[in-house]
Amino acid sequence: APELAIFERRNWLIHLHFVRKEYDTCKVIVKEQLAETNGMCEYAVYVQALILRQEGRIQESLELFQTCTLLNPQSVDNLKQVARSLFLLARHKAAIDVYNEAAKMTEGDWEISHNKGVCYMYLKNPEQAKVCLKEAISFNRNELSYIMLGKVYLAEKDIHMAIDVYKRAVEFSPENGEVLTTLGLLYMQTGQFQKAFEHLGNALTYDPCNVKAILAAGSMMQHHGDFDVALTKYRVAAAETPESPPLWNNIGMCFFGKKKYVAAISCLKRANYLAPFDWKILYNLGLVHLSMQQYASAFHFLSAAINLRPKIPALFMLLAVALTHLDDPDNAREAYEQAAAMDGDKDPMVHLNYAVFLYNQGDRRGAQKQFNSFETATKAQGNVEIDPEMLELSSKLGPALQVGESMVWQQKAKAEVKPPPLPQVGLRTH
Amino acid sequence: MDPLFLAYSYFRRRKYEQCVELCSQLLDKNPYDQAAWSLKTRALTEQVYIDEVDVDEEGIAELIMDDNSIAQVARPGTSLKVPGTGQGAPSQGVRPMSQSGRPLTGFVRPGTQSTRPGTMEQAIRTPRTAHTARPVTSASGRYVRLGTASMLSSPDGPFINLARLNMPKYSARPNLAKSLFEYIFHHENDVRNALDLASGATEACQFQDWWWKVQLGKCYYRLGMYRDAEKQFKSALKQQDMVDTYLYLCKVYVRLDQPLTAVEVYKQGLQRFIGEASLLTGIARVYEGMNDMSNTVQFYKDVLHQDNMSIEAIACIGTHYFYTDQPEIALKFYRRLLQMGVYNTELFNNLGLCCFYAQQYDMTLTCFERALSLASDDNMSDVWYNIGHVALGIGDLTLAYQSFRLALASNNDHAEAYNNLGVLEMKKGRLEMSRAFFQAAFNLAPHMYEPHYNFASMSDKVGDLQSSFNAARRASDAFSDHMDSKQLLSSLRKHFAML
């Protein structure tokens, strides 16, 4: 029988071993084949390059793919692989150039447009990225393109467009846990808890160990006071990722909600040990210590948080509360001032606490002023539910200050500074 | 006064130099004075005597060319080479690991820092916290240095010329042989001649004296003939139960990499000597070597029941509590150490850290100040490193940065400080600097997973997936259960596999 063309004679064998992931055997055959053909066998070089990439040796694999393009300059696949290697090596501009070249040879290739979009994303050129990714989606609806497009929008902080994109992605592939989770988190950020819960629940049915979804769902349960249910959810997550700071933070706040303060502190401290830069954990630690009446410790945690994140009014307010209890009214007043100045009449709590503080200090006029800002802030918030404790306190303080609509009371309000409701720290969205 | 009586008196009062001098004078007068001769050998021995039970550091040669262990790939939990998964121990993410793959110990003793590397390359690298460049090259080298003591003390040649000694004559004389043996073993450090003498002596007493068997075992142990040593110790134990013999036997088993047998023998010893602290300590050490923290702490507590002044036990338990989120209790243990009169940098450093994590802020800084004032060049860097951590804890990033810098100033090879500096630089957004710091860190200490992972995640962010992949792989080699590395790796694999 006549011999087959010598170059391609054993391609089938190479392919067989490659798809079985028998890389060692594959490499041996490739080597033999290349020796036989003086390195002219395109397919052998191609497969070797793929194997090298799998092993993380991208630079060498790039050189081999370049050899491939020399051997067969007409092949789009080779060019695409060269571009992909460049992309993996973080040489995004070069990658885009090669992709453009490849695009000249073929029409309507989803992969080229998609990868170009991703490259533009890394080059911080969101406009071009969006154009390319949308083009990719028009060629071929693929969830990867949707995810990337969503990421571009998120990087621009355009949550609504991102939600839109992810919604279409979910329609296209309703069982992708990652997409479902991200969509749920985005809904959470916009305050649509019902929808968020729905999507997170879906994500958990397809993948019950999805830590991100568990954390998000758990934090929503915490929000509604279902601490025990949340804790059982977290138990699953803790087995998966025992070193996750947000997880320990949420567990700590669950215990805090159940009024188990010591457990709460020890969980939060572990979270802080694992992530010393996370201001939310420090904030929660400060809060728990405030309610444990350990004001000096609370002060330290809060001041650490402020050092890390100096722009959060709530931190200054809590610091002021701690300082009040440490008998340092001057600094407390300054902290309140700082908080109020940063806040700009958004959070009624700051003003209410400040008013109470001033009232207790005997500064009636200042207190009245703060109380008025409190009322405007509450009105500005409008339909949002107001904490009953806050209402009760204000209804006592108002008459005592002789402002507001209710009638004058003789009795002095025994005002007590209340910490704000627990901030529920969800997880960091990447 | 009778000069011999005076010499004995000096000996008892541990004034060995005077004792040796007197004996020399006596021997000058009468070279055949056996009493003076024997006393002089004993005095000379006592000057350089080291208790063989504890001190033992394995050298590179012994570690690499170890042909005594039974299984090269032992099952987990049965070998000191492959520390187990760690029962009851906090994970590596919480309690740092030493180069040998074990959690940092609370008490540095020979063998806790440089044990059992897999390859030569690994053996030569710096241990995690020790300042010394690398493990001892060879145990025999150490003994040679101990032996040189003999040349200093006698300027006019050695006291006894071993080469001209008639061994059979002496081995038949039990009154002289024992002190002569100890002299040869400890002072001259000539194990072969000591072995000759001992084997002659044990024959001369018809193998009835357990003491000679123990000495034979010691000689075999020094020569690396562990199986023979084991035989001698066992036979000595049959004749006479002694704590020392149990300890020697267990040392043999540890060297043979049979920790479970060692524990078994320790427990047998405990049946005869109930509550013997040195045996209990031995068990605790073996368990610590196997990474079994719950048993370790249990036995150290037993030690404290018997001997409530055991520094090692207190320090180890304290460290355990510190890393299991109970700094308040750790603080108690360390305070106990302070009350007992331990007064050094490490203790004050630990006290400072415990105070900080137990929120006793008033004491923290004073402790660290004390630690700094006591610190030597060796541990200065560690103190600054910990101060840096405290600074991170109070959110003072500038102080943290400076502290880590100072740690590096006193020890150029402080890998942890490099890593943390890298993290701080990353927070400031200076990626090039932080990349350099991470690289320095993982080149110095490849057994730490943190710099590998940090490097990987940073490279991933800028899109350099090749470096990221390689670094992530190294990270999960160093810490196989690290979730973040695993997730990063799997996402990178997806990238690579996509056609």
PDB file of C-alpha atoms in Angstrom, chain B residues 74 163 175 184 277 410 458 494:
ATOM      1  CA  ALA B  74       5.085   6.845  54.699  1.00  0.00           C
ATOM      2  CA  ALA B 163      46.517   5.295  71.399  1.00  0.00           C
ATOM      3  CA  ASN B 175      36.500   0.816  89.368  1.00  0.00           C
ATOM      4  CA  ILE B 184      36.950   9.135  76.417  1.00  0.00           C
ATOM      5  CA  ALA B 277       7.862  14.891  83.409  1.00  0.00           C
ATOM      6  CA  SER B 410      18.078  44.385  61.274  1.00  0.00           C
ATOM      7  CA  MET B 458      -1.546  40.678  41.467  1.00  0.00           C
ATOM      8  CA  LYS B 494     -10.182  27.527  32.169  1.00  0.00           C
TER       9      LYS B 494
END
